[in-house]
PDB file of C-alpha atoms and ligand atoms in Angstrom:
ATOM      1  CA  MET A   1       0.000   0.000   0.000  1.00  0.00           C
ATOM      2  CA  ALA A   2       2.783   2.413   0.874  1.00  0.00           C
ATOM      3  CA  GLY A   3       4.402   1.622  -2.477  1.00  0.00           C
ATOM      4  CA  PHE A   4       1.160   2.306  -4.273  1.00  0.00           C
ATOM      5  CA  THR A   5       0.767   5.646  -2.479  1.00  0.00           C
ATOM      6  CA  ARG A   6       4.306   6.700  -3.419  1.00  0.00           C
ATOM      7  CA  GLY A   7       3.790   5.727  -7.041  1.00  0.00           C
ATOM      8  CA  PHE A   8       0.486   7.530  -7.201  1.00  0.00           C
ATOM      9  CA  THR A   9       1.839  10.736  -5.661  1.00  0.00           C
ATOM     10  CA  GLY A  10       4.807  10.626  -8.036  1.00  0.00           C
ATOM     11  CA  LYS A  11       2.507  10.764 -11.052  1.00  0.00           C
ATOM     12  CA  ARG A  12       0.441  13.661  -9.737  1.00  0.00           C
ATOM     13  CA  ARG A  13       1.151  16.982 -11.344  1.00  0.00           C
ATOM     14  CA  ASP A  14       3.102  19.284  -9.025  1.00  0.00           C
ATOM     15  CA  ASP A  15       1.779  22.804  -9.680  1.00  0.00           C
ATOM     16  CA  HIS A  16       4.449  24.375  -7.470  1.00  0.00           C
ATOM     17  CA  GLY A  17       1.999  25.981  -5.092  1.00  0.00           C
ATOM     18  CA  GLY A  18      -0.160  27.373  -7.881  1.00  0.00           C
ATOM     19  CA  ARG A  19       2.734  28.927  -9.805  1.00  0.00           C
ATOM     20  CA  LEU A  20       2.674  26.495 -12.737  1.00  0.00           C
ATOM     21  CA  PRO A  21       0.037  27.417 -15.374  1.00  0.00           C
ATOM     22  CA  PRO A  22      -2.099  24.588 -16.837  1.00  0.00           C
ATOM     23  CA  GLY A  23      -0.270  22.250 -19.224  1.00  0.00           C
ATOM     24  CA  GLN A  24       3.197  23.537 -18.261  1.00  0.00           C
ATOM     25  CA  TYR A  25       6.196  21.750 -16.694  1.00  0.00           C
ATOM     26  CA  ASP A  26       9.120  23.093 -14.673  1.00  0.00           C
ATOM     27  CA  THR A  27      12.276  23.247 -16.795  1.00  0.00           C
ATOM     28  CA  GLY A  28      14.420  23.527 -13.661  1.00  0.00           C
ATOM     29  CA  SER A  29      17.816  25.124 -14.100  1.00  0.00           C
ATOM     30  CA  SER A  30      17.871  24.817 -17.901  1.00  0.00           C
ATOM     31  CA  TRP A  31      16.747  27.706 -20.083  1.00  0.00           C
ATOM     32  CA  PRO A  32      15.745  26.428 -23.542  1.00  0.00           C
ATOM     33  CA  VAL A  33      16.491  28.579 -26.599  1.00  0.00           C
ATOM     34  CA  LEU A  34      13.648  29.020 -29.107  1.00  0.00           C
ATOM     35  CA  SER A  35      14.364  31.176 -32.147  1.00  0.00           C
ATOM     36  CA  ALA A  36      12.882  31.324 -35.615  1.00  0.00           C
ATOM     37  CA  GLU A  37      15.990  33.184 -36.786  1.00  0.00           C
ATOM     38  CA  ILE A  38      19.693  32.442 -36.772  1.00  0.00           C
ATOM     39  CA  THR A  39      21.075  34.250 -33.687  1.00  0.00           C
ATOM     40  CA  PRO A  40      22.255  37.706 -34.770  1.00  0.00           C
ATOM     41  CA  HIS A  41      25.241  39.269 -33.061  1.00  0.00           C
ATOM     42  CA  ILE A  42      24.230  42.882 -32.509  1.00  0.00           C
ATOM     43  CA  ALA A  43      26.690  45.393 -31.074  1.00  0.00           C
ATOM     44  CA  THR A  44      25.470  47.946 -28.564  1.00  0.00           C
ATOM     45  CA  GLU A  45      27.221  50.610 -30.657  1.00  0.00           C
ATOM     46  CA  GLY A  46      24.685  51.536 -33.296  1.00  0.00           C
ATOM     47  CA  TRP A  47      21.873  49.681 -31.481  1.00  0.00           C
ATOM     48  CA  THR A  48      18.601  51.613 -31.319  1.00  0.00           C
ATOM     49  CA  PHE A  49      15.123  51.233 -29.845  1.00  0.00           C
ATOM     50  CA  THR A  50      12.245  53.206 -31.355  1.00  0.00           C
ATOM     51  CA  VAL A  51       8.687  53.930 -30.237  1.00  0.00           C
ATOM     52  CA  ASP A  52       6.621  55.182 -33.168  1.00  0.00           C
ATOM     53  CA  GLY A  53       3.178  54.936 -34.747  1.00  0.00           C
ATOM     54  CA  LEU A  54       0.313  56.693 -32.954  1.00  0.00           C
ATOM     55  CA  VAL A  55       2.436  58.703 -30.526  1.00  0.00           C
ATOM     56  CA  GLU A  56       2.909  62.430 -30.007  1.00  0.00           C
ATOM     57  CA  GLU A  57       6.722  62.167 -29.951  1.00  0.00           C
ATOM     58  CA  PRO A  58       8.203  59.332 -32.025  1.00  0.00           C
ATOM     59  CA  THR A  59      11.408  58.594 -30.100  1.00  0.00           C
ATOM     60  CA  THR A  60      14.589  56.620 -30.742  1.00  0.00           C
ATOM     61  CA  TRP A  61      16.988  55.703 -27.950  1.00  0.00           C
ATOM     62  CA  SER A  62      20.625  54.693 -28.385  1.00  0.00           C
ATOM     63  CA  TRP A  63      22.134  52.081 -26.050  1.00  0.00           C
ATOM     64  CA  ASP A  64      23.543  54.851 -23.843  1.00  0.00           C
ATOM     65  CA  ASP A  65      20.220  56.725 -23.868  1.00  0.00           C
ATOM     66  CA  LEU A  66      18.477  53.555 -22.660  1.00  0.00           C
ATOM     67  CA  GLN A  67      21.035  52.932 -19.917  1.00  0.00           C
ATOM     68  CA  ALA A  68      20.540  56.504 -18.675  1.00  0.00           C
ATOM     69  CA  LEU A  69      16.825  55.869 -17.981  1.00  0.00           C
ATOM     70  CA  PRO A  70      15.690  54.589 -14.566  1.00  0.00           C
ATOM     71  CA  HIS A  71      16.320  50.838 -14.300  1.00  0.00           C
ATOM     72  CA  SER A  72      13.948  48.307 -12.850  1.00  0.00           C
ATOM     73  CA  THR A  73      14.055  44.588 -12.121  1.00  0.00           C
ATOM     74  CA  TYR A  74      11.484  41.847 -12.692  1.00  0.00           C
ATOM     75  CA  ALA A  75      11.762  38.836 -10.402  1.00  0.00           C
ATOM     76  CA  GLY A  76       9.481  35.943 -11.228  1.00  0.00           C
ATOM     77  CA  ASP A  77       8.542  33.223 -13.662  1.00  0.00           C
ATOM     78  CA  ILE A  78       8.379  32.844 -17.472  1.00  0.00           C
ATOM     79  CA  HIS A  79       6.172  30.493 -19.512  1.00  0.00           C
ATOM     80  CA  CYS A  80       6.787  29.229 -23.053  1.00  0.00           C
ATOM     81  CA  VAL A  81       3.933  27.958 -25.234  1.00  0.00           C
ATOM     82  CA  THR A  82       5.999  24.800 -25.920  1.00  0.00           C
ATOM     83  CA  THR A  83       5.079  23.944 -22.262  1.00  0.00           C
ATOM     84  CA  TRP A  84       8.188  24.787 -20.266  1.00  0.00           C
ATOM     85  CA  SER A  85       8.072  27.299 -17.436  1.00  0.00           C
ATOM     86  CA  LYS A  86      11.102  28.634 -15.618  1.00  0.00           C
ATOM     87  CA  PHE A  87      10.770  29.856 -12.045  1.00  0.00           C
ATOM     88  CA  ASP A  88      12.514  32.615 -10.145  1.00  0.00           C
ATOM     89  CA  MET A  89      14.308  34.483 -12.867  1.00  0.00           C
ATOM     90  CA  THR A  90      15.461  38.064 -12.510  1.00  0.00           C
ATOM     91  CA  PHE A  91      15.703  40.501 -15.408  1.00  0.00           C
ATOM     92  CA  THR A  92      16.978  44.082 -15.348  1.00  0.00           C
ATOM     93  CA  GLY A  93      16.056  46.785 -17.817  1.00  0.00           C
ATOM     94  CA  VAL A  94      13.763  49.739 -18.352  1.00  0.00           C
ATOM     95  CA  SER A  95      10.000  49.624 -17.920  1.00  0.00           C
ATOM     96  CA  VAL A  96       8.033  50.098 -21.140  1.00  0.00           C
ATOM     97  CA  ASP A  97       6.041  52.665 -19.114  1.00  0.00           C
ATOM     98  CA  VAL A  98       9.118  54.897 -19.083  1.00  0.00           C
ATOM     99  CA  LEU A  99       9.523  54.622 -22.858  1.00  0.00           C
ATOM    100  CA  LEU A 100       5.825  55.237 -23.543  1.00  0.00           C
ATOM    101  CA  ALA A 101       5.810  58.223 -21.180  1.00  0.00           C
ATOM    102  CA  ALA A 102       8.394  59.865 -23.431  1.00  0.00           C
ATOM    103  CA  ALA A 103       6.637  58.992 -26.707  1.00  0.00           C
ATOM    104  CA  ARG A 104       3.104  59.677 -25.376  1.00  0.00           C
ATOM    105  CA  PRO A 105       0.578  57.365 -27.119  1.00  0.00           C
ATOM    106  CA  GLN A 106      -2.386  59.143 -28.672  1.00  0.00           C
ATOM    107  CA  ALA A 107      -5.857  58.694 -27.160  1.00  0.00           C
ATOM    108  CA  SER A 108      -6.873  56.290 -29.950  1.00  0.00           C
ATOM    109  CA  ALA A 109      -4.015  53.841 -29.200  1.00  0.00           C
ATOM    110  CA  THR A 110      -5.166  50.297 -28.327  1.00  0.00           C
ATOM    111  CA  HIS A 111      -2.430  47.869 -29.459  1.00  0.00           C
ATOM    112  CA  VAL A 112       1.279  47.639 -30.147  1.00  0.00           C
ATOM    113  CA  LEU A 113       3.429  45.667 -32.548  1.00  0.00           C
ATOM    114  CA  ALA A 114       6.848  44.859 -31.134  1.00  0.00           C
ATOM    115  CA  ARG A 115       9.630  44.465 -33.706  1.00  0.00           C
ATOM    116  CA  SER A 116      13.033  42.848 -33.664  1.00  0.00           C
ATOM    117  CA  HIS A 117      16.200  43.845 -35.496  1.00  0.00           C
ATOM    118  CA  THR A 118      15.780  40.498 -37.326  1.00  0.00           C
ATOM    119  CA  GLY A 119      12.273  41.298 -38.616  1.00  0.00           C
ATOM    120  CA  TYR A 120      10.391  39.190 -36.022  1.00  0.00           C
ATOM    121  CA  THR A 121       7.167  40.823 -34.836  1.00  0.00           C
ATOM    122  CA  THR A 122       4.582  40.149 -32.130  1.00  0.00           C
ATOM    123  CA  ASN A 123       1.326  41.944 -31.309  1.00  0.00           C
ATOM    124  CA  LEU A 124       0.087  42.958 -27.885  1.00  0.00           C
ATOM    125  CA  PRO A 125      -2.782  44.995 -26.448  1.00  0.00           C
ATOM    126  CA  LEU A 126      -1.393  48.312 -25.166  1.00  0.00           C
ATOM    127  CA  ALA A 127      -2.759  47.388 -21.711  1.00  0.00           C
ATOM    128  CA  ASP A 128      -0.402  44.361 -21.624  1.00  0.00           C
ATOM    129  CA  VAL A 129       2.733  46.510 -21.909  1.00  0.00           C
ATOM    130  CA  THR A 130       1.685  49.285 -19.485  1.00  0.00           C
ATOM    131  CA  ASP A 131       1.357  49.598 -15.693  1.00  0.00           C
ATOM    132  CA  GLY A 132       4.521  47.695 -14.811  1.00  0.00           C
ATOM    133  CA  LYS A 133       3.889  44.602 -16.958  1.00  0.00           C
ATOM    134  CA  ALA A 134       6.624  44.902 -19.637  1.00  0.00           C
ATOM    135  CA  TRP A 135      10.295  45.825 -19.874  1.00  0.00           C
ATOM    136  CA  VAL A 136      13.157  46.163 -22.326  1.00  0.00           C
ATOM    137  CA  VAL A 137      15.816  44.062 -20.565  1.00  0.00           C
ATOM    138  CA  TRP A 138      19.562  43.520 -21.065  1.00  0.00           C
ATOM    139  CA  GLU A 139      20.388  41.417 -18.012  1.00  0.00           C
ATOM    140  CA  ALA A 140      19.115  37.992 -16.912  1.00  0.00           C
ATOM    141  CA  ASP A 141      19.977  36.434 -13.541  1.00  0.00           C
ATOM    142  CA  GLY A 142      22.711  39.019 -13.038  1.00  0.00           C
ATOM    143  CA  GLU A 143      24.488  38.373 -16.366  1.00  0.00           C
ATOM    144  CA  PRO A 144      24.352  40.328 -19.626  1.00  0.00           C
ATOM    145  CA  LEU A 145      21.629  38.793 -21.808  1.00  0.00           C
ATOM    146  CA  LYS A 146      23.297  36.248 -24.121  1.00  0.00           C
ATOM    147  CA  PRO A 147      22.805  36.689 -27.881  1.00  0.00           C
ATOM    148  CA  GLU A 148      20.781  33.445 -28.129  1.00  0.00           C
ATOM    149  CA  HIS A 149      18.373  34.799 -25.479  1.00  0.00           C
ATOM    150  CA  GLY A 150      17.923  38.097 -27.342  1.00  0.00           C
ATOM    151  CA  GLY A 151      20.945  40.107 -26.241  1.00  0.00           C
ATOM    152  CA  PRO A 152      21.862  42.858 -26.257  1.00  0.00           C
ATOM    153  CA  ALA A 153      18.217  43.549 -25.305  1.00  0.00           C
ATOM    154  CA  ARG A 154      14.813  41.897 -25.562  1.00  0.00           C
ATOM    155  CA  LEU A 155      11.259  42.683 -24.654  1.00  0.00           C
ATOM    156  CA  LEU A 156      10.021  40.963 -21.471  1.00  0.00           C
ATOM    157  CA  VAL A 157       6.273  40.472 -20.991  1.00  0.00           C
ATOM    158  CA  PRO A 158       6.313  37.694 -18.402  1.00  0.00           C
ATOM    159  CA  HIS A 159       2.567  37.489 -17.696  1.00  0.00           C
ATOM    160  CA  LEU A 160       2.004  36.283 -21.298  1.00  0.00           C
ATOM    161  CA  TYR A 161       3.533  33.294 -23.148  1.00  0.00           C
ATOM    162  CA  PHE A 162       7.162  33.996 -23.881  1.00  0.00           C
ATOM    163  CA  TRP A 163       6.790  34.366 -27.675  1.00  0.00           C
ATOM    164  CA  LYS A 164       5.464  37.869 -26.855  1.00  0.00           C
ATOM    165  CA  SER A 165       8.890  38.697 -25.390  1.00  0.00           C
ATOM    166  CA  ALA A 166      10.590  39.644 -28.675  1.00  0.00           C
ATOM    167  CA  LYS A 167      14.318  38.911 -28.674  1.00  0.00           C
ATOM    168  CA  TRP A 168      16.710  41.476 -30.250  1.00  0.00           C
ATOM    169  CA  VAL A 169      13.906  43.990 -29.864  1.00  0.00           C
ATOM    170  CA  SER A 170      14.197  47.104 -32.032  1.00  0.00           C
ATOM    171  CA  GLY A 171      11.032  48.952 -31.112  1.00  0.00           C
ATOM    172  CA  ILE A 172       7.340  49.221 -30.524  1.00  0.00           C
ATOM    173  CA  GLU A 173       4.812  50.575 -33.006  1.00  0.00           C
ATOM    174  CA  VAL A 174       1.692  51.996 -31.354  1.00  0.00           C
ATOM    175  CA  LEU A 175      -1.563  51.229 -33.237  1.00  0.00           C
ATOM    176  CA  ASP A 176      -5.320  51.789 -32.995  1.00  0.00           C
ATOM    177  CA  HIS A 177      -6.055  48.178 -34.044  1.00  0.00           C
ATOM    178  CA  ASP A 178      -4.519  44.716 -33.699  1.00  0.00           C
ATOM    179  CA  VAL A 179      -1.982  43.643 -36.361  1.00  0.00           C
ATOM    180  CA  ARG A 180      -0.803  40.031 -36.112  1.00  0.00           C
ATOM    181  CA  GLY A 181       2.876  39.324 -35.632  1.00  0.00           C
ATOM    182  CA  PHE A 182       5.032  36.433 -36.822  1.00  0.00           C
ATOM    183  CA  TRP A 183       3.691  33.544 -34.711  1.00  0.00           C
ATOM    184  CA  GLU A 184       0.187  35.011 -34.555  1.00  0.00           C
ATOM    185  CA  GLN A 185       0.013  34.872 -38.384  1.00  0.00           C
ATOM    186  CA  ASN A 186       1.030  31.231 -38.020  1.00  0.00           C
ATOM    187  CA  GLY A 187      -1.820  30.265 -35.683  1.00  0.00           C
ATOM    188  CA  TYR A 188      -0.687  31.397 -32.253  1.00  0.00           C
ATOM    189  CA  HIS A 189      -3.181  33.255 -30.072  1.00  0.00           C
ATOM    190  CA  ASP A 190      -3.400  37.051 -30.313  1.00  0.00           C
ATOM    191  CA  ARG A 191      -3.076  37.521 -26.534  1.00  0.00           C
ATOM    192  CA  GLY A 192      -1.389  34.398 -25.126  1.00  0.00           C
ATOM    193  CA  ASP A 193      -2.378  34.321 -21.449  1.00  0.00           C
ATOM    194  CA  PRO A 194      -0.763  31.149 -20.003  1.00  0.00           C
ATOM    195  CA  TRP A 195      -3.293  30.977 -17.140  1.00  0.00           C
ATOM    196  CA  LEU A 196      -6.117  30.739 -19.716  1.00  0.00           C
ATOM    197  CA  GLU A 197      -4.031  28.408 -21.940  1.00  0.00           C
ATOM    198  CA  GLN A 198      -4.400  30.776 -24.905  1.00  0.00           C
ATOM    199  CA  ARG A 199      -1.930  28.898 -27.103  1.00  0.00           C
ATOM    200  CA  TYR A 200      -3.623  28.948 -30.524  1.00  0.00           C
ATOM    201  CA  HIS A 201      -6.379  30.906 -32.280  1.00  0.00           C
ATOM    202  CA  GLY A 202      -9.699  29.788 -30.811  1.00  0.00           C
ATOM    203  CA  ASP A 203      -8.266  28.807 -27.382  1.00  0.00           C
TER     204      ASP A 203
HETATM  205  N1  MTE B 301      13.118  37.655 -32.335  1.00  0.00           N
HETATM  206  C1  MTE B 301      12.548  36.568 -31.784  1.00  0.00           C
HETATM  207  N2  MTE B 301      12.040  36.670 -30.554  1.00  0.00           N
HETATM  208  C2  MTE B 301      11.465  35.588 -29.986  1.00  0.00           C
HETATM  209  C3  MTE B 301      11.381  34.354 -30.661  1.00  0.00           C
HETATM  210  C4  MTE B 301      11.929  34.286 -31.965  1.00  0.00           C
HETATM  211  O1  MTE B 301      11.887  33.250 -32.638  1.00  0.00           O
HETATM  212  N3  MTE B 301      12.516  35.405 -32.486  1.00  0.00           N
HETATM  213  N4  MTE B 301      10.786  33.277 -30.080  1.00  0.00           N
HETATM  214  C5  MTE B 301       9.854  33.546 -28.988  1.00  0.00           C
HETATM  215  C6  MTE B 301       9.528  32.340 -28.269  1.00  0.00           C
HETATM  216  S1  MTE B 301       8.435  31.248 -28.963  1.00  0.00           S
HETATM  217  C7  MTE B 301      10.004  32.114 -27.015  1.00  0.00           C
HETATM  218  S2  MTE B 301       9.486  30.812 -26.060  1.00  0.00           S
HETATM  219  C8  MTE B 301      11.051  32.987 -26.455  1.00  0.00           C
HETATM  220  C9  MTE B 301      12.268  32.142 -26.215  1.00  0.00           C
HETATM  221  O2  MTE B 301      13.241  32.904 -25.561  1.00  0.00           O
HETATM  222  P1  MTE B 301      14.548  32.175 -25.124  1.00  0.00           P
HETATM  223  O3  MTE B 301      15.150  31.564 -26.369  1.00  0.00           O
HETATM  224  O4  MTE B 301      15.394  33.204 -24.488  1.00  0.00           O
HETATM  225  O5  MTE B 301      14.104  31.102 -24.159  1.00  0.00           O
HETATM  226  O6  MTE B 301      11.429  34.053 -27.301  1.00  0.00           O
HETATM  227  C10 MTE B 301      10.396  34.606 -28.037  1.00  0.00           C
HETATM  228  N5  MTE B 301      10.958  35.721 -28.750  1.00  0.00           N
HETATM  229 MO1   MO B 302       7.791  29.872 -27.144  1.00  0.00          MO
END
């Protein structure tokens, strides 16, 4: 009986005290790399980040401009649609709120399209990148972000599936409607909330 109980408990899904969204597993110390592109090696010299579209002040920051803005840190979990989650990461960067405060979205703004220096895109409701929910980050777990993880800087939107966190991010276009990005055109969900298991269109 004791053996049966052990075997049974071993097969039960451990949701890590409610921190593991439905259908996800804990990847532990490994951090998988998922890229549609060949990893680009982008120097910080010449790197830029632009907020444009429906904003009062289209703005481009250099690497040094970005570093001069107030920094903030996210500590928490990330969730990939391919079913791995990684707990207790820390990322340092600049809040998207700070960048949007400079560019000032127009009243009609409802969505954004994030772009990468490689051409990758992903769409998000404006509300999912404001109020302390999204960052442009250059450091992960105390180390400079590695090129394969989007270095020198990536978007981080940890409350949504990780495909929304564009690696090698080059900017955000502010829009008054939703425009599908790379994976969204290929069947992935427009919003991607891991707690609602919004993996594909129709979920
Ligand atoms: N530019 C770019 N960003 C991207 C991707 C990509 O293919 N290209 N993949 C997304 C997906 S599906 C995931 S799960 C995460 C993977 O980030 P990682 O390789 O650092 O784990 O990046 C997201 N951002
Ligand atoms: Mo992913």
